[in-house]
Coordinates of C-alpha atoms and ligand atoms in Angstrom, one line a residue:
K1 CA 23.1 -10.9 -22.7
K2 CA 24.0 -8.5 -19.9
K3 CA 23.1 -9.9 -16.5
A4 CA 20.9 -8.0 -14.0
A5 CA 20.3 -9.0 -10.4
V6 CA 17.2 -8.0 -8.6
I7 CA 17.2 -8.1 -4.7
G8 CA 13.6 -9.1 -3.5
A9 CA 10.5 -10.5 -5.3
G10 CA 8.1 -7.9 -3.9
I11 CA 5.7 -6.3 -6.4
A12 CA 8.3 -3.7 -7.5
G13 CA 11.0 -6.3 -7.8
L14 CA 8.7 -8.5 -10.0
A15 CA 7.8 -5.5 -12.2
A16 CA 11.4 -4.5 -12.5
S17 CA 12.5 -8.0 -13.5
I18 CA 9.9 -8.0 -16.2
R19 CA 10.8 -4.7 -17.6
L20 CA 14.5 -5.6 -17.6
A21 CA 13.8 -8.9 -19.3
V22 CA 11.8 -7.0 -22.0
K23 CA 14.8 -4.7 -22.3
G24 CA 17.0 -7.8 -23.2
Y25 CA 18.6 -8.4 -19.8
N26 CA 19.3 -11.9 -18.4
V27 CA 17.5 -11.4 -15.0
D28 CA 17.9 -13.2 -11.7
V29 CA 15.8 -12.4 -8.8
F30 CA 17.0 -13.3 -5.2
E31 CA 14.4 -13.5 -2.5
A32 CA 15.0 -14.1 1.2
N33 CA 11.6 -15.7 1.8
L34 CA 10.4 -19.1 0.5
Y35 CA 7.7 -17.3 -1.5
P36 CA 7.4 -14.3 -3.9
G37 CA 5.4 -11.1 -3.4
G38 CA 6.7 -9.7 -0.1
K39 CA 3.8 -7.9 1.5
L40 CA 1.6 -9.0 -1.4
S41 CA 1.3 -12.7 -0.5
G42 CA -1.3 -15.0 0.8
F43 CA -1.8 -18.0 3.2
D44 CA -4.5 -20.5 4.4
Q45 CA -5.8 -21.2 7.8
M46 CA -7.1 -24.7 8.6
T47 CA -9.8 -25.6 11.2
P48 CA -9.2 -28.7 13.4
D49 CA -11.7 -30.5 11.2
G50 CA -9.9 -29.7 8.1
R51 CA -11.9 -26.7 6.6
T52 CA -9.9 -23.9 5.0
Y53 CA -9.9 -20.2 5.1
R54 CA -7.8 -18.3 2.6
F55 CA -6.4 -14.8 3.2
D56 CA -4.5 -12.2 1.3
A57 CA -1.8 -11.2 3.8
G58 CA -1.3 -7.5 3.0
P59 CA -3.0 -5.3 0.4
S60 CA -6.7 -5.6 0.0
L61 CA -7.6 -2.6 -2.1
F62 CA -6.7 -2.7 -5.8
T63 CA -6.5 0.5 -7.8
M64 CA -5.0 1.5 -11.2
P65 CA -5.1 -2.1 -12.6
H66 CA -3.9 -0.7 -16.0
L67 CA -0.4 -0.6 -14.4
V68 CA -0.5 -4.4 -14.1
D69 CA -1.9 -4.8 -17.6
E70 CA 0.8 -2.5 -19.0
L71 CA 3.5 -5.1 -18.0
F72 CA 1.8 -7.8 -20.1
R73 CA 1.3 -5.5 -23.0
L74 CA 5.0 -4.5 -22.8
A75 CA 5.9 -8.2 -23.2
G76 CA 3.6 -8.7 -26.2
R77 CA 0.9 -10.6 -24.2
N78 CA -2.8 -10.1 -23.7
P79 CA -3.3 -9.2 -20.0
A80 CA -6.7 -10.9 -20.0
D81 CA -5.1 -14.2 -20.7
Y82 CA -3.3 -14.0 -17.3
F83 CA -5.3 -11.8 -15.0
E84 CA -8.9 -11.0 -14.5
Y85 CA -10.5 -8.4 -12.3
T86 CA -13.8 -6.5 -12.1
R87 CA -14.6 -3.0 -11.0
L88 CA -16.6 -2.8 -7.7
D89 CA -20.1 -1.3 -7.7
E90 CA -19.7 -0.7 -4.0
T91 CA -16.5 1.0 -2.9
C92 CA -16.9 0.7 0.9
R93 CA -19.5 0.4 3.7
Y94 CA -19.0 2.9 6.5
F95 CA -20.2 2.4 10.1
W96 CA -20.3 4.8 13.1
D97 CA -21.0 3.7 16.7
D98 CA -24.2 6.0 16.8
N99 CA -25.6 3.6 14.1
T100 CA -25.1 5.8 11.1
R101 CA -24.3 3.7 8.1
L102 CA -23.2 4.9 4.7
T103 CA -22.4 3.1 1.5
A104 CA -19.9 4.7 -0.9
W105 CA -21.2 3.6 -4.4
A106 CA -19.0 3.6 -7.5
D107 CA -21.9 5.3 -9.2
L108 CA -21.1 8.9 -8.0
N109 CA -24.7 10.1 -8.5
R110 CA -25.9 7.4 -6.3
F111 CA -23.1 8.1 -3.8
G112 CA -24.1 11.7 -3.8
Q113 CA -27.8 10.9 -3.1
E114 CA -26.6 8.7 -0.2
V115 CA -24.6 11.5 1.3
E116 CA -27.6 13.8 1.1
T117 CA -30.0 11.2 2.5
V118 CA -27.9 9.9 5.4
L119 CA -25.9 13.0 6.3
G120 CA -27.8 15.9 4.8
E121 CA -24.6 17.0 3.0
P122 CA -25.3 18.6 -0.5
A123 CA -24.2 16.1 -3.2
R124 CA -22.5 18.9 -4.9
H125 CA -19.9 19.1 -2.2
L126 CA -18.9 15.6 -2.9
H127 CA -18.8 16.1 -6.6
Q128 CA -16.6 19.2 -6.2
H129 CA -14.3 17.3 -4.0
L130 CA -13.9 14.5 -6.4
N131 CA -13.5 16.8 -9.4
D132 CA -10.8 18.8 -7.5
S133 CA -9.2 15.5 -6.6
A134 CA -9.0 14.5 -10.3
R135 CA -7.5 17.9 -11.3
K136 CA -4.9 17.8 -8.7
Y137 CA -4.0 14.3 -9.6
Q138 CA -3.6 15.3 -13.3
V139 CA -1.1 18.0 -12.3
T140 CA 0.9 15.9 -9.9
E141 CA 0.9 12.8 -11.8
K142 CA 3.1 14.1 -14.6
L143 CA 5.5 15.7 -12.2
F144 CA 5.7 13.3 -9.3
L145 CA 4.5 9.9 -10.3
Q146 CA 5.8 9.3 -13.9
R147 CA 9.3 10.6 -13.6
S148 CA 12.3 10.7 -11.4
L149 CA 12.1 13.8 -9.3
H150 CA 15.9 13.7 -9.1
K151 CA 16.8 14.4 -12.7
M152 CA 17.1 18.0 -14.1
S153 CA 15.0 17.2 -17.1
T154 CA 12.0 16.6 -14.9
W155 CA 12.2 20.2 -13.7
L156 CA 12.8 21.9 -17.0
N157 CA 9.7 20.9 -18.9
R158 CA 6.2 22.4 -19.2
D159 CA 4.6 20.0 -16.8
A160 CA 6.9 21.2 -14.1
L161 CA 6.1 24.8 -14.8
T162 CA 2.4 24.0 -14.5
G163 CA 3.2 22.2 -11.2
Y164 CA 5.0 25.3 -9.7
L165 CA 2.2 27.7 -10.7
N166 CA -0.3 25.5 -9.1
L167 CA 1.5 24.9 -5.8
P168 CA -0.9 26.9 -3.6
W169 CA -3.9 25.4 -5.3
L170 CA -2.4 21.9 -5.0
G171 CA -2.8 22.3 -1.2
V172 CA 0.9 22.2 -0.4
F173 CA 0.5 24.9 2.2
G174 CA -2.5 23.5 4.3
T175 CA -3.3 20.2 5.8
M176 CA -5.7 17.6 4.4
N177 CA -8.0 18.1 7.5
E178 CA -8.2 21.9 7.0
A179 CA -9.1 21.4 3.4
N180 CA -11.8 18.8 4.1
N181 CA -13.3 21.0 6.8
G182 CA -13.5 23.9 4.3
R183 CA -15.3 21.6 1.9
F184 CA -17.8 19.6 3.9
N185 CA -20.4 20.6 6.5
H186 CA -20.8 17.2 8.2
A187 CA -17.9 16.0 10.5
K188 CA -18.6 12.4 9.4
L189 CA -17.8 13.3 5.7
V190 CA -14.6 15.2 6.8
Q191 CA -13.7 12.0 8.7
L192 CA -14.4 9.8 5.7
F193 CA -12.2 11.9 3.4
N194 CA -9.5 12.4 6.1
R195 CA -9.0 8.7 6.2
Y196 CA -7.3 8.8 2.7
A197 CA -4.2 10.1 4.5
T198 CA -3.8 6.6 5.9
Y199 CA -3.5 5.2 2.3
N200 CA 0.2 6.2 2.5
G201 CA 0.5 5.8 6.3
S202 CA 0.2 9.5 7.3
D203 CA -1.8 11.7 9.5
P204 CA -4.7 13.8 8.0
Y205 CA -4.0 16.5 10.6
Q206 CA -0.4 16.9 9.3
T207 CA -0.2 15.7 5.8
P208 CA -0.6 18.4 3.2
A209 CA -4.0 18.8 1.4
T210 CA -2.2 17.6 -1.8
M211 CA -2.9 14.1 -0.5
N212 CA -6.5 14.7 -1.4
I213 CA -5.5 13.4 -4.8
I214 CA -5.9 9.8 -3.3
P215 CA -9.7 9.7 -3.5
H216 CA -9.4 10.2 -7.2
L217 CA -8.0 6.8 -7.6
E218 CA -10.7 5.0 -5.7
Y219 CA -13.8 7.0 -6.9
N220 CA -13.0 8.3 -10.4
I221 CA -10.6 5.6 -11.7
G222 CA -12.2 3.0 -9.5
A223 CA -11.7 0.3 -6.9
F224 CA -11.2 -3.2 -8.4
F225 CA -11.2 -6.8 -7.3
P226 CA -8.9 -9.5 -8.8
K227 CA -11.1 -12.5 -9.5
E228 CA -8.6 -14.8 -7.7
G229 CA -7.8 -12.5 -4.9
M230 CA -5.0 -10.0 -4.4
I231 CA -2.4 -12.8 -4.4
S232 CA -3.2 -13.3 -8.2
I233 CA -1.4 -9.9 -8.8
T234 CA 1.8 -11.6 -7.6
T235 CA 1.2 -14.9 -9.2
C236 CA 0.3 -13.5 -12.6
L237 CA 3.4 -11.3 -12.7
L238 CA 5.6 -14.3 -11.6
K239 CA 4.2 -16.3 -14.4
L240 CA 4.9 -13.6 -16.9
A241 CA 8.4 -13.1 -15.5
E242 CA 9.2 -16.8 -15.7
E243 CA 7.9 -17.0 -19.2
L244 CA 10.5 -14.2 -20.1
D245 CA 13.2 -16.5 -18.6
V246 CA 13.7 -14.6 -15.4
H247 CA 15.1 -16.9 -12.8
F248 CA 13.9 -16.8 -9.1
Y249 CA 16.1 -18.0 -6.2
Y250 CA 14.1 -18.3 -3.0
N251 CA 15.3 -18.8 0.5
T252 CA 18.3 -16.7 -0.7
R253 CA 19.2 -13.6 1.2
V254 CA 21.4 -10.9 -0.3
T255 CA 24.0 -9.9 2.3
E256 CA 26.1 -7.4 0.3
I257 CA 26.2 -5.3 -2.9
I258 CA 29.8 -5.7 -4.1
T259 CA 31.2 -2.3 -5.4
E260 CA 34.4 -1.1 -7.0
G261 CA 34.9 2.6 -7.5
K262 CA 31.7 3.9 -9.0
Q263 CA 30.6 0.5 -10.3
V264 CA 28.5 -2.2 -8.7
K265 CA 30.1 -5.6 -9.6
G266 CA 27.6 -8.0 -8.2
I267 CA 26.0 -9.3 -5.0
R268 CA 26.8 -11.7 -2.2
V269 CA 24.1 -14.1 -1.3
S270 CA 23.5 -16.5 1.6
R271 CA 21.6 -19.7 1.0
A272 CA 21.0 -23.0 2.9
D273 CA 24.2 -24.5 1.3
G274 CA 26.5 -21.5 2.0
I275 CA 27.7 -18.1 0.7
D276 CA 27.9 -17.3 -3.0
T277 CA 29.0 -14.4 -5.2
V278 CA 26.9 -13.4 -8.2
E279 CA 28.4 -11.1 -10.8
A280 CA 26.0 -8.6 -12.4
A281 CA 26.2 -5.6 -14.8
L282 CA 23.2 -4.0 -13.1
V283 CA 21.7 -4.4 -9.7
V284 CA 18.1 -3.4 -8.7
S285 CA 17.3 -3.4 -4.9
N286 CA 13.6 -3.9 -4.0
M287 CA 14.8 -4.2 -0.4
D288 CA 13.7 -1.3 1.9
I289 CA 16.1 1.6 1.2
V290 CA 17.1 2.0 4.9
S291 CA 18.1 -1.7 5.0
T292 CA 19.8 -1.7 1.7
Y293 CA 22.2 1.1 2.8
R294 CA 22.7 -0.2 6.4
R295 CA 23.1 -3.9 5.6
L296 CA 24.1 -4.3 2.0
L297 CA 26.3 -1.1 1.5
P298 CA 27.6 -0.3 5.1
T299 CA 30.8 1.2 3.7
A300 CA 29.1 3.5 1.1
R301 CA 28.2 7.0 1.8
Q302 CA 24.8 6.9 3.7
P303 CA 22.3 9.5 2.7
E304 CA 21.4 10.2 6.3
R305 CA 18.9 13.0 5.8
I306 CA 16.7 10.6 3.8
L307 CA 17.3 7.4 5.8
R308 CA 16.5 9.2 9.1
Q309 CA 13.2 10.7 7.9
P310 CA 10.2 9.6 10.2
K311 CA 8.7 6.5 8.9
S312 CA 5.0 6.0 7.9
S313 CA 2.6 4.2 10.2
S314 CA 2.5 0.4 10.3
G315 CA -0.4 -2.1 10.6
L316 CA -1.8 -4.6 13.1
I317 CA -3.7 -7.3 11.3
F318 CA -6.0 -9.9 12.8
Y319 CA -6.9 -12.7 10.3
W320 CA -10.1 -14.4 11.7
G321 CA -12.0 -17.4 10.4
I322 CA -15.6 -16.5 11.4
K323 CA -18.2 -19.3 11.5
R324 CA -21.1 -17.1 10.6
Q325 CA -22.1 -14.7 7.8
F326 CA -23.2 -11.0 8.2
A327 CA -25.3 -9.6 5.5
E328 CA -24.7 -6.0 6.7
L329 CA -21.0 -6.4 5.8
G330 CA -19.5 -6.0 2.3
L331 CA -16.0 -6.5 0.8
H332 CA -14.6 -3.3 2.3
N333 CA -16.0 -2.0 5.6
I334 CA -14.9 0.8 7.9
L335 CA -15.9 1.2 11.5
F336 CA -14.9 4.7 12.5
S337 CA -13.6 5.8 15.8
N338 CA -15.6 8.4 17.8
D339 CA -12.6 10.8 18.1
Y340 CA -10.4 10.9 15.0
Q341 CA -8.1 13.5 16.1
T342 CA -7.3 11.8 19.4
E343 CA -6.8 8.5 17.5
F344 CA -4.1 10.2 15.3
K345 CA -2.6 12.0 18.2
T346 CA -2.2 8.6 19.9
L347 CA -0.7 7.0 16.8
F348 CA 1.8 9.7 15.7
Q349 CA 2.7 11.6 18.9
E350 CA 2.3 8.9 21.6
N351 CA 3.4 6.0 19.4
N352 CA 0.5 4.0 20.7
V353 CA -2.8 2.5 19.7
S354 CA -6.0 4.3 20.6
S355 CA -8.5 2.4 22.8
D356 CA -11.1 3.2 20.2
P357 CA -9.4 2.6 16.9
T358 CA -10.9 2.9 13.4
I359 CA -11.3 -0.7 12.1
Y360 CA -10.9 -1.7 8.5
L361 CA -12.6 -5.0 7.9
N362 CA -12.1 -6.8 4.5
I363 CA -13.9 -10.0 3.7
T364 CA -12.9 -11.5 0.3
S365 CA -15.3 -14.4 0.7
K366 CA -18.1 -11.9 -0.1
L367 CA -17.0 -11.9 -3.7
K368 CA -14.9 -15.1 -3.7
P369 CA -17.0 -17.6 -1.7
D370 CA -14.4 -20.4 -1.8
D371 CA -12.1 -18.2 0.4
A372 CA -14.2 -19.4 3.4
P373 CA -16.0 -22.7 4.3
D374 CA -19.8 -22.8 3.7
G375 CA -21.7 -20.4 5.9
C376 CA -18.5 -18.7 7.1
E377 CA -16.4 -15.5 6.3
N378 CA -12.7 -14.7 6.2
W379 CA -12.2 -11.5 8.2
F380 CA -9.0 -9.4 7.6
I381 CA -9.0 -6.7 10.2
L382 CA -6.4 -3.9 9.8
L383 CA -5.7 -1.1 12.2
N384 CA -3.3 1.7 11.5
V385 CA -0.7 1.5 14.3
P386 CA 2.6 3.3 14.9
N387 CA 5.8 1.8 13.4
N388 CA 8.0 -0.3 15.7
T389 CA 10.0 1.7 18.1
G390 CA 10.2 -1.1 20.7
Q391 CA 6.7 -0.8 22.2
D392 CA 5.3 -3.7 24.2
W393 CA 3.5 -5.2 21.3
D394 CA 2.2 -8.3 23.0
A395 CA 0.4 -6.2 25.6
I396 CA -0.9 -3.8 22.9
I397 CA -2.2 -6.6 20.8
A398 CA -4.0 -8.3 23.6
Q399 CA -5.7 -5.1 24.7
T400 CA -6.5 -4.0 21.1
R401 CA -8.0 -7.4 20.3
Q402 CA -10.5 -6.9 23.1
N403 CA -11.2 -3.4 21.9
V404 CA -11.8 -4.6 18.4
I405 CA -14.1 -7.4 19.4
R406 CA -16.1 -4.9 21.6
K407 CA -16.5 -2.3 18.9
I408 CA -17.5 -4.8 16.1
S409 CA -19.9 -6.5 18.4
Q410 CA -21.5 -3.3 19.3
N411 CA -21.9 -2.2 15.7
L412 CA -23.4 -5.6 14.6
G413 CA -25.4 -6.2 17.8
V414 CA -23.9 -9.7 18.2
D415 CA -21.0 -10.9 20.3
I416 CA -18.6 -11.8 17.5
G417 CA -15.9 -13.2 19.8
K418 CA -17.6 -16.6 19.9
Y419 CA -17.5 -17.0 16.1
I420 CA -13.8 -16.7 15.7
E421 CA -12.6 -20.2 15.0
T422 CA -9.2 -19.6 13.5
E423 CA -6.8 -16.8 14.1
S424 CA -3.4 -15.3 13.2
V425 CA -1.8 -11.9 13.7
L426 CA 0.6 -9.7 11.8
D427 CA 2.2 -6.8 13.6
P428 CA 5.0 -4.2 13.0
R429 CA 7.6 -6.6 14.3
S430 CA 6.6 -9.4 12.0
I431 CA 6.2 -7.1 9.0
E432 CA 9.8 -5.9 9.6
A433 CA 11.1 -9.4 10.0
R434 CA 9.4 -10.7 6.9
T435 CA 10.0 -7.9 4.4
S436 CA 13.0 -5.9 6.0
S437 CA 10.8 -2.7 6.1
A438 CA 12.5 -0.3 8.4
Q439 CA 10.5 -0.2 11.7
G440 CA 7.7 -2.3 9.9
A441 CA 6.5 0.9 8.2
L442 CA 4.0 0.0 5.5
Y443 CA 4.9 2.9 3.1
G444 CA 8.6 3.9 3.7
N445 CA 9.0 7.5 4.9
S446 CA 5.9 9.2 6.2
S447 CA 4.2 11.9 4.1
N448 CA 3.3 14.1 7.1
N449 CA 5.6 16.8 5.9
R450 CA 5.0 18.9 2.8
F451 CA 8.5 18.2 1.5
A452 CA 8.1 14.4 1.9
A453 CA 8.1 13.8 -1.8
F454 CA 11.6 15.3 -2.0
L455 CA 12.8 13.3 1.0
R456 CA 12.3 10.0 -0.6
H457 CA 15.3 8.2 -2.2
A458 CA 15.7 8.5 -5.9
N459 CA 15.2 5.4 -8.1
F460 CA 18.9 5.4 -8.9
S461 CA 22.2 5.7 -6.9
R462 CA 24.3 8.9 -7.2
Q463 CA 27.3 6.9 -6.0
F464 CA 27.2 3.8 -8.3
D465 CA 26.4 4.1 -12.0
N466 CA 24.7 0.7 -12.3
L467 CA 22.6 0.6 -9.0
Y468 CA 18.8 1.2 -8.9
F469 CA 16.1 1.2 -6.2
V470 CA 12.4 0.3 -6.5
G471 CA 9.6 -0.4 -4.0
G472 CA 7.5 1.3 -1.4
S473 CA 10.4 3.1 0.5
V474 CA 11.7 5.0 -2.5
H475 CA 10.2 7.5 -5.0
P476 CA 7.3 7.8 -5.8
G477 CA 6.0 5.9 -2.6
G478 CA 4.2 2.9 -1.2
G479 CA 1.1 1.0 -2.3
I480 CA 0.9 -1.3 -5.3
P481 CA 0.4 1.4 -8.0
L482 CA 3.3 3.6 -6.9
C483 CA 5.5 0.5 -6.4
L484 CA 4.8 -0.5 -10.0
L485 CA 5.6 3.1 -11.1
S486 CA 8.9 2.9 -9.3
A487 CA 9.9 0.0 -11.4
K488 CA 9.0 1.9 -14.6
I489 CA 10.9 5.0 -13.5
A490 CA 14.0 3.0 -12.5
T491 CA 14.1 0.8 -15.6
D492 CA 13.5 3.8 -17.9
L493 CA 16.7 5.2 -16.5
V494 CA 18.7 2.1 -17.3
Ligands
LIG501 P1 7.9 -5.7 -0.4 O1 6.5 -6.3 -0.4 O2 8.2 -4.9 0.9 O3 8.9 -6.9 -0.6 C1 10.3 -6.8 -0.5 C2 10.8 -8.2 -0.7 O4 12.2 -8.1 -0.7 C3 10.4 -9.1 0.3 O5 9.9 -10.3 -0.3 C4 11.6 -9.4 1.1 O6 11.7 -10.7 1.6 C5 12.7 -9.2 0.0 N1 14.0 -8.9 0.5 C6 14.2 -7.9 1.4 N2 15.6 -7.9 1.7 C7 16.1 -8.9 1.0 C8 17.5 -9.4 0.9 N3 18.5 -8.8 1.6 N4 17.6 -10.4 0.1 C9 16.7 -11.0 -0.6 N5 15.4 -10.6 -0.5 C10 15.1 -9.5 0.3 N6 -1.1 -1.2 -0.9 C11 -2.1 -1.1 -1.7 O7 -1.9 -0.7 -2.9 N7 -3.4 -1.3 -1.4 C12 -3.7 -1.8 0.0 O8 -4.8 -2.1 0.3 C13 -2.6 -2.0 0.8 N8 -2.8 -2.6 2.0 C14 -1.7 -3.0 2.8 C15 -1.9 -3.7 3.9 C16 -0.9 -4.3 4.6 C17 -1.2 -5.1 5.9 C18 0.4 -4.1 4.2 C19 1.5 -4.7 4.9 C20 0.6 -3.3 3.1 C21 -0.5 -2.8 2.4 N9 -0.2 -2.0 1.1 C22 -1.3 -1.8 0.4 C23 1.2 -1.6 0.8 C24 1.7 -2.6 -0.3 O9 1.6 -3.9 0.2 C25 3.2 -2.3 -0.4 O10 3.5 -0.9 -0.6 C26 3.8 -3.1 -1.5 O11 3.3 -4.4 -1.6 C27 5.3 -3.1 -1.3 O12 6.0 -3.7 -2.3 P2 7.6 -3.6 -2.5 O13 7.8 -4.0 -3.9 O14 8.1 -2.3 -1.9 O15 8.2 -4.8 -1.6

């Protein structure tokens, strides 16, 4: 059997290892951390008296579950034997400081009624927006998401032609905010749909309106919840990979990709007991593309134009064990800022965090009660923040923590500060340190530019015949579904 080495056990590395094993490769995965999953991992917090809060560390919204199921089917397994998930009835609860509250229901007629009742916006505007999102998705999916953008064959087929003819309609020439202002009367609904730009770490006032395909995933295909939490996406894929005889080496950092002419010969790894060389017929890097070139291939030609693209936003996450329950909160909650444009200007132009940030609050114990002690809730609070350019994060975090407590307390009418009994924080520096993501960006290069899709690295190397790239920093982009697709595109090219 030919030997394949995968660098990193993030979600894309796991998916690539499964696909290669199914193709008949003998696969080894080398992971720098002690645990698999990269950003998609989990952890516990203990109270002094021994009660436990469980948290998913990174992703909290699960869309396109069929891409996970596909891996089990590919390996001849029944996905339901490994992984259970349900579709959410309620997609998200939205809160504004003026006490407006709106629930986005999975049942779109009910959501339409809610939008009419609460905001006075005709339901048909919502339906038009989501139908438009679906049609845009169908055109872009075939062109951008299922194939390598960097192979001639992609550009010479009928789907590509449909794509070119639809470029103006796809919204390539205007911004998301302009399109949403044209669609909706109510500023709050514009804000609600502008937020989807943050799903790939971009700015709605800059990113092209093409990104209005994102709501299609959440509303038309649906938002899902894995029964055992987001971490179970990682653990079920790990189980499948191990059943396919993929070997995982943890606490093993790859320090070099060894090349000779146009061939990759293997990798150099550093473990607790020393340095080792591993030969491989094929190497797949799930490490961030900037770090892969700069650290593992320093003498190879560096694709500077791609590596130097501005990076997406990062995240600041507070994980709080809260010793109280709040009936007005659901699994996914958003507390909007009062001035969205200023918030994004602060983020992308001033590289700072707004004093009134939009707060995303996720509580898995709402659906999975054993994630928090009785009568308590596990709060995962995520703010979109700039990527790391050396800001004084300790000062930013201290100030932002106060702003977040103030805003949530005001919305709930309760001083929530006194209910926080356990706490940890993840910030752009720690995201960078734990996963090698350049500047701690959550989604690789930013998509604030209409050519962004073309400025992501391909899923294969042009310099080395047997080197491939997967994960959130390469084509087609970040987020679990796109990372899973990157593994499909890369291994289809093998
Ligand atoms: P990563 O998760 O980045 O993992 C890379 C792995 O490679 C790591 O384990 C790292 O240790 C390892 N590695 C790196 N270098 C080396 C080396 N030299 N040697 C050995 N190992 C190495 N997505 C969604 O779909 N929905 C969400 O709701 C969502 N929310 C998010 C919230 C947060 C806070 C974060 C951080 C991300 C979120 N995302 C979300 C994005 C999603 O988590 C990522 O796009 C995805 O998990 C990235 O997977 P990846 O395969 O690119 O690898």
